[in-house]
Tab-separated table of C-alpha atoms in Angstrom:
chain	number	residue	atom	x	y	z
A	1	MET	CA	126.752	78.907	92.161
A	2	VAL	CA	127.459	76.872	95.255
A	3	SER	CA	129.793	73.912	95.049
A	4	GLY	CA	131.002	71.341	97.529
A	5	ASP	CA	127.675	69.653	98.150
A	6	PRO	CA	128.360	65.909	98.095
A	7	TYR	CA	124.698	64.889	97.872
A	8	ILE	CA	122.844	67.411	95.789
A	9	ASP	CA	124.017	69.006	92.585
A	10	PRO	CA	122.134	72.293	92.253
A	11	VAL	CA	123.644	72.935	88.836
A	12	ALA	CA	122.315	69.631	87.501
A	13	ILE	CA	118.858	70.439	88.909
A	14	ALA	CA	118.861	73.866	87.284
A	15	VAL	CA	120.012	72.399	83.977
A	16	TRP	CA	117.268	69.774	84.184
A	17	ALA	CA	114.658	72.477	84.858
A	18	GLU	CA	115.928	74.347	81.828
A	19	GLU	CA	115.788	71.242	79.627
A	20	VAL	CA	112.297	70.085	80.586
A	21	GLY	CA	110.924	73.589	80.152
A	22	ILE	CA	110.161	74.552	83.762
A	23	ALA	CA	112.749	77.325	83.955
A	24	PRO	CA	111.784	78.873	80.595
A	25	ILE	CA	108.172	79.138	81.827
A	26	MET	CA	109.322	80.670	85.114
A	27	TYR	CA	111.431	83.276	83.394
A	28	THR	CA	108.692	84.597	81.139
A	29	PRO	CA	107.557	88.004	82.453
A	30	TRP	CA	104.405	86.640	84.106
A	31	GLY	CA	105.805	83.189	84.860
A	32	TRP	CA	107.082	83.621	88.381
A	33	PRO	CA	104.178	85.792	89.620
A	34	ILE	CA	101.548	83.422	88.215
A	35	VAL	CA	103.193	80.363	89.726
A	36	GLU	CA	103.395	82.251	93.038
A	37	ILE	CA	99.681	82.942	92.825
A	38	VAL	CA	99.068	79.229	92.262
A	39	HIS	CA	101.282	78.530	95.281
A	40	PHE	CA	99.241	80.927	97.423
A	41	THR	CA	95.913	79.664	96.128
A	42	GLY	CA	97.016	76.186	97.144
A	43	LEU	CA	98.049	77.482	100.539
A	44	CYS	CA	94.685	79.198	101.016
A	45	PHE	CA	92.861	75.920	100.374
A	46	LEU	CA	95.332	73.994	102.500
A	47	PHE	CA	95.170	76.320	105.479
A	48	GLY	CA	91.452	76.866	105.034
A	49	ALA	CA	90.531	73.196	105.063
A	50	ILE	CA	93.231	71.765	107.333
A	51	GLY	CA	93.676	74.778	109.611
A	52	MET	CA	89.942	75.074	110.264
A	53	PHE	CA	89.726	71.309	110.782
A	54	ASP	CA	92.525	71.655	113.346
A	55	LEU	CA	90.714	74.523	115.073
A	56	ARG	CA	87.622	72.359	115.302
A	57	MET	CA	89.587	69.354	116.593
A	58	MET	CA	91.317	71.549	119.188
A	59	GLY	CA	87.871	72.285	120.496
A	60	ALA	CA	88.028	75.959	119.544
A	61	VAL	CA	84.931	75.752	117.371
A	62	LYS	CA	82.000	73.705	118.580
A	63	GLY	CA	78.796	72.383	117.140
A	64	ILE	CA	80.165	70.903	113.912
A	65	SER	CA	80.873	67.183	113.830
A	66	LEU	CA	84.427	66.268	112.898
A	67	LYS	CA	83.061	63.782	110.412
A	68	ALA	CA	81.429	66.634	108.534
A	69	MET	CA	84.508	68.855	108.832
A	70	HIS	CA	86.527	66.018	107.380
A	71	ARG	CA	84.691	66.396	104.074
A	72	LEU	CA	86.670	69.582	103.598
A	73	VAL	CA	89.990	67.734	103.848
A	74	PRO	CA	90.084	66.785	100.127
A	75	PHE	CA	90.155	70.533	99.377
A	76	GLY	CA	93.185	70.775	101.634
A	77	VAL	CA	94.834	67.909	99.749
A	78	PHE	CA	94.033	69.663	96.476
A	79	GLY	CA	95.614	72.829	97.886
A	80	PHE	CA	98.685	70.925	98.994
A	81	ALA	CA	99.036	69.459	95.498
A	82	LEU	CA	98.873	72.951	93.949
A	83	SER	CA	101.440	74.288	96.408
A	84	ALA	CA	103.753	71.299	96.052
A	85	ALA	CA	103.696	71.441	92.246
A	86	SER	CA	104.323	75.185	92.123
A	87	GLY	CA	106.932	74.907	94.884
A	88	PHE	CA	108.717	72.246	92.841
A	89	MET	CA	108.876	74.724	89.967
A	90	PHE	CA	110.485	77.404	92.167
A	91	VAL	CA	113.045	75.061	93.673
A	92	THR	CA	114.123	73.407	90.445
A	93	THR	CA	114.415	76.759	88.671
A	94	ALA	CA	116.622	78.370	91.331
A	95	PRO	CA	117.841	75.475	93.519
A	96	ASP	CA	120.655	77.367	95.231
A	97	GLN	CA	118.206	80.001	96.464
A	98	TYR	CA	116.228	77.378	98.365
A	99	LEU	CA	118.380	74.362	99.211
A	100	TYR	CA	120.884	76.408	101.196
A	101	ASN	CA	118.387	78.836	102.717
A	102	PRO	CA	117.709	78.023	106.393
A	103	ALA	CA	114.174	79.392	106.011
A	104	TRP	CA	113.445	76.858	103.270
A	105	GLN	CA	115.117	74.053	105.208
A	106	SER	CA	112.968	74.866	108.245
A	107	LYS	CA	109.881	74.990	106.059
A	108	ILE	CA	110.549	71.510	104.648
A	109	GLY	CA	111.230	70.241	108.177
A	110	LEU	CA	107.875	71.603	109.342
A	111	ILE	CA	106.080	70.057	106.343
A	112	LEU	CA	107.636	66.706	107.273
A	113	ILE	CA	106.450	67.136	110.869
A	114	ALA	CA	102.960	67.931	109.592
A	115	GLY	CA	103.114	64.851	107.364
A	116	LEU	CA	104.221	62.533	110.164
A	117	ASN	CA	101.568	64.043	112.399
A	118	MET	CA	98.963	63.357	109.723
A	119	ALA	CA	100.207	59.754	109.426
A	120	ALA	CA	99.894	59.424	113.199
A	121	PHE	CA	96.341	60.794	113.004
A	122	TYR	CA	95.182	58.245	110.447
A	123	LEU	CA	97.275	55.233	111.483
A	124	SER	CA	96.861	55.432	115.262
A	125	GLY	CA	93.109	55.087	115.016
A	126	THR	CA	92.527	58.656	116.219
A	127	ALA	CA	90.846	59.502	112.929
A	128	LYS	CA	88.433	56.619	113.384
A	129	LYS	CA	87.719	57.702	116.955
A	130	VAL	CA	86.907	61.313	116.112
A	131	ARG	CA	84.784	60.276	113.140
A	132	ALA	CA	82.356	58.674	115.574
A	133	LEU	CA	81.998	61.831	117.683
A	134	GLY	CA	78.851	63.906	117.617
A	135	PRO	CA	78.889	67.666	117.074
A	136	ASP	CA	79.167	68.519	120.762
A	137	ASP	CA	81.032	65.517	122.196
A	138	PRO	CA	84.272	66.169	124.088
A	139	ILE	CA	87.344	65.571	121.943
A	140	PRO	CA	89.973	63.083	123.156
A	141	LYS	CA	93.294	64.500	124.330
A	142	SER	CA	95.310	62.661	121.666
A	143	ALA	CA	93.213	64.241	118.922
A	144	ARG	CA	93.624	67.697	120.454
A	145	LEU	CA	97.366	67.220	120.591
A	146	ILE	CA	97.490	66.168	116.935
A	147	ALA	CA	95.396	69.207	116.005
A	148	VAL	CA	97.703	71.581	117.887
A	149	ILE	CA	100.829	70.087	116.274
A	150	SER	CA	99.244	70.316	112.832
A	151	LEU	CA	98.080	73.914	113.246
A	152	LEU	CA	101.413	75.051	114.676
A	153	SER	CA	103.402	73.381	111.917
A	154	TRP	CA	101.293	74.992	109.184
A	155	ILE	CA	101.563	78.376	110.907
A	156	GLY	CA	105.319	77.806	110.971
A	157	VAL	CA	105.310	76.825	107.305
A	158	ILE	CA	103.611	80.123	106.439
A	159	ALA	CA	106.168	82.097	108.453
A	160	CYS	CA	109.139	80.293	106.875
A	161	GLY	CA	107.690	80.642	103.401
A	162	ARG	CA	107.207	84.328	103.969
A	163	VAL	CA	110.825	84.666	105.091
A	164	ILE	CA	112.153	82.814	102.004
A	165	THR	CA	110.759	85.569	99.798
A	166	ALA	CA	112.621	88.248	101.661
A	167	PHE	CA	115.694	86.491	102.942
A	168	ARG	CA	118.685	85.622	100.798
A	169	PRO	CA	121.400	84.173	103.025
A	170	PRO	CA	124.717	85.650	102.024
A	171	PHE	CA	126.380	82.373	102.958
A	172	HIS	CA	126.244	78.741	102.041
A	173	TRP	CA	124.012	77.258	104.741
A	174	CYS	CA	124.611	73.554	104.352
A	175	VAL	CA	125.048	71.343	107.407
A	176	TRP	CA	125.313	68.176	105.282
A	177	CYS	CA	128.178	69.479	103.204
A	178	GLY	CA	130.794	68.808	105.871
B	1	MET	CA	127.918	82.386	110.170
B	2	ARG	CA	125.724	85.389	110.591
B	3	PHE	CA	122.252	86.337	109.560
B	4	VAL	CA	121.792	89.359	107.399
B	5	ALA	CA	118.288	90.634	107.009
B	6	PHE	CA	117.352	92.868	104.142
B	7	SER	CA	114.731	95.538	103.998
B	8	GLN	CA	112.357	95.698	101.057
B	9	SER	CA	114.497	98.231	99.285
B	10	ASP	CA	117.469	95.867	99.472
B	11	PHE	CA	115.762	92.896	97.917
B	12	ASN	CA	113.377	94.631	95.570
B	13	HIS	CA	115.801	94.195	92.669
B	14	LEU	CA	115.420	90.423	93.044
B	15	PHE	CA	111.909	90.686	91.689
B	16	PRO	CA	112.031	91.762	88.078
B	17	GLN	CA	109.136	94.133	87.697
B	18	LEU	CA	106.446	93.331	85.177
B	19	GLU	CA	105.781	95.458	82.148
B	20	TYR	CA	103.006	97.359	83.717
B	21	PRO	CA	101.628	100.795	82.995
B	22	PRO	CA	102.580	103.052	85.893
B	23	VAL	CA	99.762	105.040	87.386
B	24	SER	CA	101.401	108.049	88.911
B	25	TRP	CA	98.469	109.117	91.037
B	26	HIS	CA	100.810	110.708	93.488
B	27	LEU	CA	101.833	113.126	90.760
B	28	VAL	CA	98.289	113.631	89.461
B	29	PHE	CA	96.786	114.333	92.860
B	30	GLY	CA	99.781	116.082	94.337
B	31	MET	CA	100.368	113.336	96.862
B	32	THR	CA	104.133	113.291	96.431
B	33	ASP	CA	104.771	115.676	99.321
B	34	PHE	CA	102.484	113.706	101.589
B	35	PHE	CA	104.175	110.403	100.738
B	36	ALA	CA	107.601	111.953	101.138
B	37	TRP	CA	106.621	113.292	104.559
B	38	LEU	CA	105.181	109.914	105.574
B	39	GLU	CA	108.274	108.064	104.387
B	40	ASN	CA	110.437	110.169	106.653
B	41	THR	CA	108.377	109.782	109.797
B	42	PRO	CA	110.174	107.771	112.508
B	43	VAL	CA	107.735	104.847	112.278
B	44	SER	CA	108.183	104.544	108.509
B	45	LEU	CA	111.959	104.655	108.836
B	46	PHE	CA	111.752	102.059	111.590
B	47	VAL	CA	109.781	99.657	109.393
B	48	ARG	CA	112.349	100.009	106.610
B	49	GLU	CA	115.522	100.064	108.650
B	50	ASP	CA	114.964	97.847	111.667
B	51	PHE	CA	116.573	94.421	111.510
B	52	TYR	CA	113.343	92.531	112.248
B	53	ALA	CA	110.432	94.929	111.740
B	54	TYR	CA	109.718	94.211	108.090
B	55	PHE	CA	110.021	90.432	108.500
B	56	VAL	CA	107.793	90.384	111.548
B	57	LEU	CA	105.169	92.489	109.795
B	58	LEU	CA	105.265	90.267	106.702
B	59	ILE	CA	104.885	87.105	108.774
B	60	VAL	CA	102.052	88.474	110.908
B	61	HIS	CA	100.346	89.708	107.752
B	62	ALA	CA	100.559	86.222	106.216
B	63	TRP	CA	99.205	84.631	109.415
B	64	GLY	CA	96.330	87.067	109.564
B	65	MET	CA	95.462	86.532	105.923
B	66	ALA	CA	95.671	82.769	106.406
B	67	PHE	CA	93.021	82.855	109.135
B	68	LEU	CA	90.864	85.373	107.292
B	69	VAL	CA	90.988	83.772	103.852
B	70	GLY	CA	91.251	80.223	105.216
B	71	GLY	CA	88.089	80.690	107.269
B	72	GLY	CA	86.429	82.478	104.361
B	73	ILE	CA	87.153	79.562	102.039
B	74	VAL	CA	85.739	77.012	104.468
B	75	VAL	CA	82.534	78.978	105.012
B	76	SER	CA	82.209	79.587	101.268
B	77	LEU	CA	82.699	75.905	100.507
B	78	ARG	CA	79.984	75.018	102.999
B	79	GLY	CA	77.740	77.589	101.347
B	80	MET	CA	78.406	75.884	98.022
B	81	GLY	CA	77.137	72.645	99.458
B	82	VAL	CA	80.284	70.869	100.672
B	83	ALA	CA	79.980	69.140	104.056
B	84	SER	CA	76.248	69.393	103.899
B	85	GLY	CA	74.626	67.692	106.816
B	86	VAL	CA	76.129	70.189	109.230
B	87	PRO	CA	73.693	72.955	110.096
B	88	ILE	CA	75.154	75.856	108.145
B	89	GLU	CA	74.543	78.416	110.872
B	90	LYS	CA	77.179	76.568	112.933
B	91	PHE	CA	79.758	77.773	110.428
B	92	ARG	CA	79.220	81.276	111.785
B	93	LYS	CA	81.490	80.118	114.605
B	94	PHE	CA	84.407	80.565	112.232
B	95	PHE	CA	83.634	84.272	111.927
B	96	PRO	CA	85.435	85.236	115.168
B	97	TRP	CA	88.563	83.453	113.854
B	98	MET	CA	88.265	85.348	110.618
B	99	TRP	CA	87.966	88.586	112.596
B	100	PHE	CA	91.059	87.598	114.557
B	101	GLY	CA	92.888	87.111	111.249
B	102	ALA	CA	91.513	90.367	109.865
B	103	VAL	CA	92.741	92.329	112.887
B	104	LEU	CA	96.240	90.820	112.574
B	105	ALA	CA	96.290	91.462	108.824
B	106	ILE	CA	95.021	95.040	109.156
B	107	LEU	CA	97.438	96.009	111.936
B	108	SER	CA	100.460	94.498	110.177
B	109	GLY	CA	99.185	95.838	106.862
B	110	ILE	CA	99.138	99.366	108.282
B	111	GLY	CA	102.742	98.837	109.386
B	112	LEU	CA	103.786	97.651	105.933
B	113	LEU	CA	101.889	100.531	104.349
B	114	LEU	CA	103.636	103.061	106.591
B	115	GLY	CA	106.987	101.644	105.506
B	116	TYR	CA	106.286	102.031	101.793
B	117	PRO	CA	103.180	104.201	101.394
B	118	ALA	CA	103.777	105.245	97.785
B	119	LYS	CA	104.604	101.707	96.710
B	120	ALA	CA	101.124	100.438	97.558
B	121	LEU	CA	99.034	103.543	97.052
B	122	THR	CA	100.259	104.144	93.498
B	123	ASN	CA	99.469	100.562	92.496
B	124	PRO	CA	95.983	99.797	91.135
B	125	ILE	CA	96.457	96.154	92.172
B	126	PHE	CA	96.345	97.378	95.769
B	127	ALA	CA	92.872	98.773	95.131
B	128	LEU	CA	91.895	95.541	93.383
B	129	LYS	CA	93.054	93.511	96.394
B	130	PHE	CA	90.885	95.587	98.700
B	131	ALA	CA	87.921	95.456	96.346
B	132	CYS	CA	88.185	91.651	96.379
B	133	LEU	CA	88.547	91.326	100.154
B	134	ILE	CA	85.853	93.839	101.063
B	135	GLY	CA	83.618	92.325	98.384
B	136	ALA	CA	84.202	88.836	99.760
B	137	ALA	CA	83.378	89.964	103.295
B	138	LEU	CA	80.202	91.723	102.165
B	139	VAL	CA	79.047	88.757	100.070
B	140	LEU	CA	79.681	86.418	102.986
B	141	ARG	CA	77.775	88.693	105.353
B	142	ARG	CA	74.824	88.799	102.981
B	143	LEU	CA	75.018	85.040	102.572
B	144	SER	CA	75.120	84.543	106.312
B	145	ARG	CA	72.203	86.861	107.051
B	146	ARG	CA	69.988	85.858	104.186
B	147	TYR	CA	70.698	82.192	103.600
B	148	PHE	CA	72.318	80.644	106.684
B	149	THR	CA	69.056	79.230	107.918
B	150	ALA	CA	67.945	75.773	108.905
B	151	ASP	CA	66.512	75.043	105.449
B	152	TYR	CA	69.844	75.268	103.653
B	153	PRO	CA	70.749	74.010	100.980
B	154	ALA	CA	69.643	77.337	99.748
B	155	PRO	CA	68.294	78.141	96.328
B	156	ALA	CA	70.855	78.294	93.559
B	157	LYS	CA	71.353	81.972	94.304
B	158	GLY	CA	72.850	81.173	97.692
B	159	ARG	CA	75.290	78.744	96.140
B	160	TRP	CA	76.311	81.279	93.519
B	161	LEU	CA	76.868	83.896	96.193
B	162	ALA	CA	79.058	81.417	98.071
B	163	PHE	CA	81.014	80.696	94.901
B	164	ALA	CA	81.460	84.441	94.329
B	165	ALA	CA	82.780	84.807	97.864
B	166	LEU	CA	85.269	81.973	97.278
B	167	VAL	CA	86.556	83.575	94.081
B	168	LEU	CA	86.844	86.974	95.786
B	169	TRP	CA	88.801	85.527	98.744
B	170	LEU	CA	91.240	83.891	96.349
B	171	GLY	CA	91.388	87.084	94.274
B	172	GLY	CA	92.325	89.047	97.394
B	173	ALA	CA	95.169	86.666	98.182
B	174	ALA	CA	96.365	86.672	94.558
B	175	GLY	CA	96.264	90.477	94.491
B	176	GLY	CA	98.436	90.592	97.599
B	177	LYS	CA	100.961	88.335	95.944
B	178	LEU	CA	100.990	90.421	92.776
B	179	LEU	CA	101.842	93.571	94.755
B	180	LEU	CA	105.378	92.239	94.985
B	181	TYR	CA	105.791	92.381	91.228
B	182	THR	CA	103.751	95.326	90.098
B	183	ASN	CA	104.830	98.426	91.962
B	184	SER	CA	105.915	101.243	89.712
B	185	VAL	CA	107.147	103.387	92.601
B	186	LEU	CA	109.068	102.191	95.641
B	187	LEU	CA	109.725	105.391	97.546
B	188	VAL	CA	109.058	108.952	96.445
B	189	SER	CA	111.601	110.550	98.742
B	190	ASN	CA	114.455	108.331	97.550
B	191	GLU	CA	113.674	107.464	93.976
B	192	TRP	CA	115.248	104.263	92.691
């Protein structure tokens, strides 16, 4: 187990996961695979709803109003909740495998970018603007930009997540450890 | 610091395999020699031994599946009645994106399959994954041809078909995930 991290104590996290019963579930024979399936199901809903919304808002798909497409967004939020909950179970069960893995760090960074981008979409008034658009109206540049950033960050999240499965860094990748 | 990439055979031990009845079709149907030959072709060795090949294939496969299943879920949800108010035939415009995803997933999938042919082809879950995905595509095609008309919302049957498609898309993705945990054979020419 890694030591020398002044901010995060992976051992304490793992012990906590053991105590509250997350780790025992994960280490049953079907535990990890089933939680992974939940994680992927969440991702399918997330990328389905949000990714297709982004495609529409980029202007790649025409003829559907963004207001109508937006009704799919709650399914994306549901998917994100599934993925976040199952992801929490992975990370708390084996914290050292994730916290110090550059693929995981990049993935979290991209999720933060997607989150900030989403905040910008709703808080800047862009959401309100595109809600008023008809099915074939031209889409404002700011909305297109937000859509591209969102789609690219989720595509990046998928790539990083895929790499986590297969990549175990043989070193302690921790820029904050000093 | 340096990056060290692993091939599947290096990290396979990280995934404790499930108690799962092995189906040794390769022995039953005399496929062992064929798999062994395939595993030693240059392209198969390249997929297993190249620094990046396996990662790149995995990532492209995930991207392709994301567009295929993601689009499939959206169209299925619309078929179930979500986002009604949009003419449903407009949702056909997602089909080219799903095809784009399918092409990526199939090409990368062939690459992954060439790397570890026996691993996938001796696993019934692999067949289940394909049954789900092909089933989902066929159900969606039927739905599109029969029910994607101006007078949607369709009869209950259309909604049930859409729900079936949704379940099959998710089943296909879940099957893909399970492949990681359920192979009984990794390579026939270099038995672990």
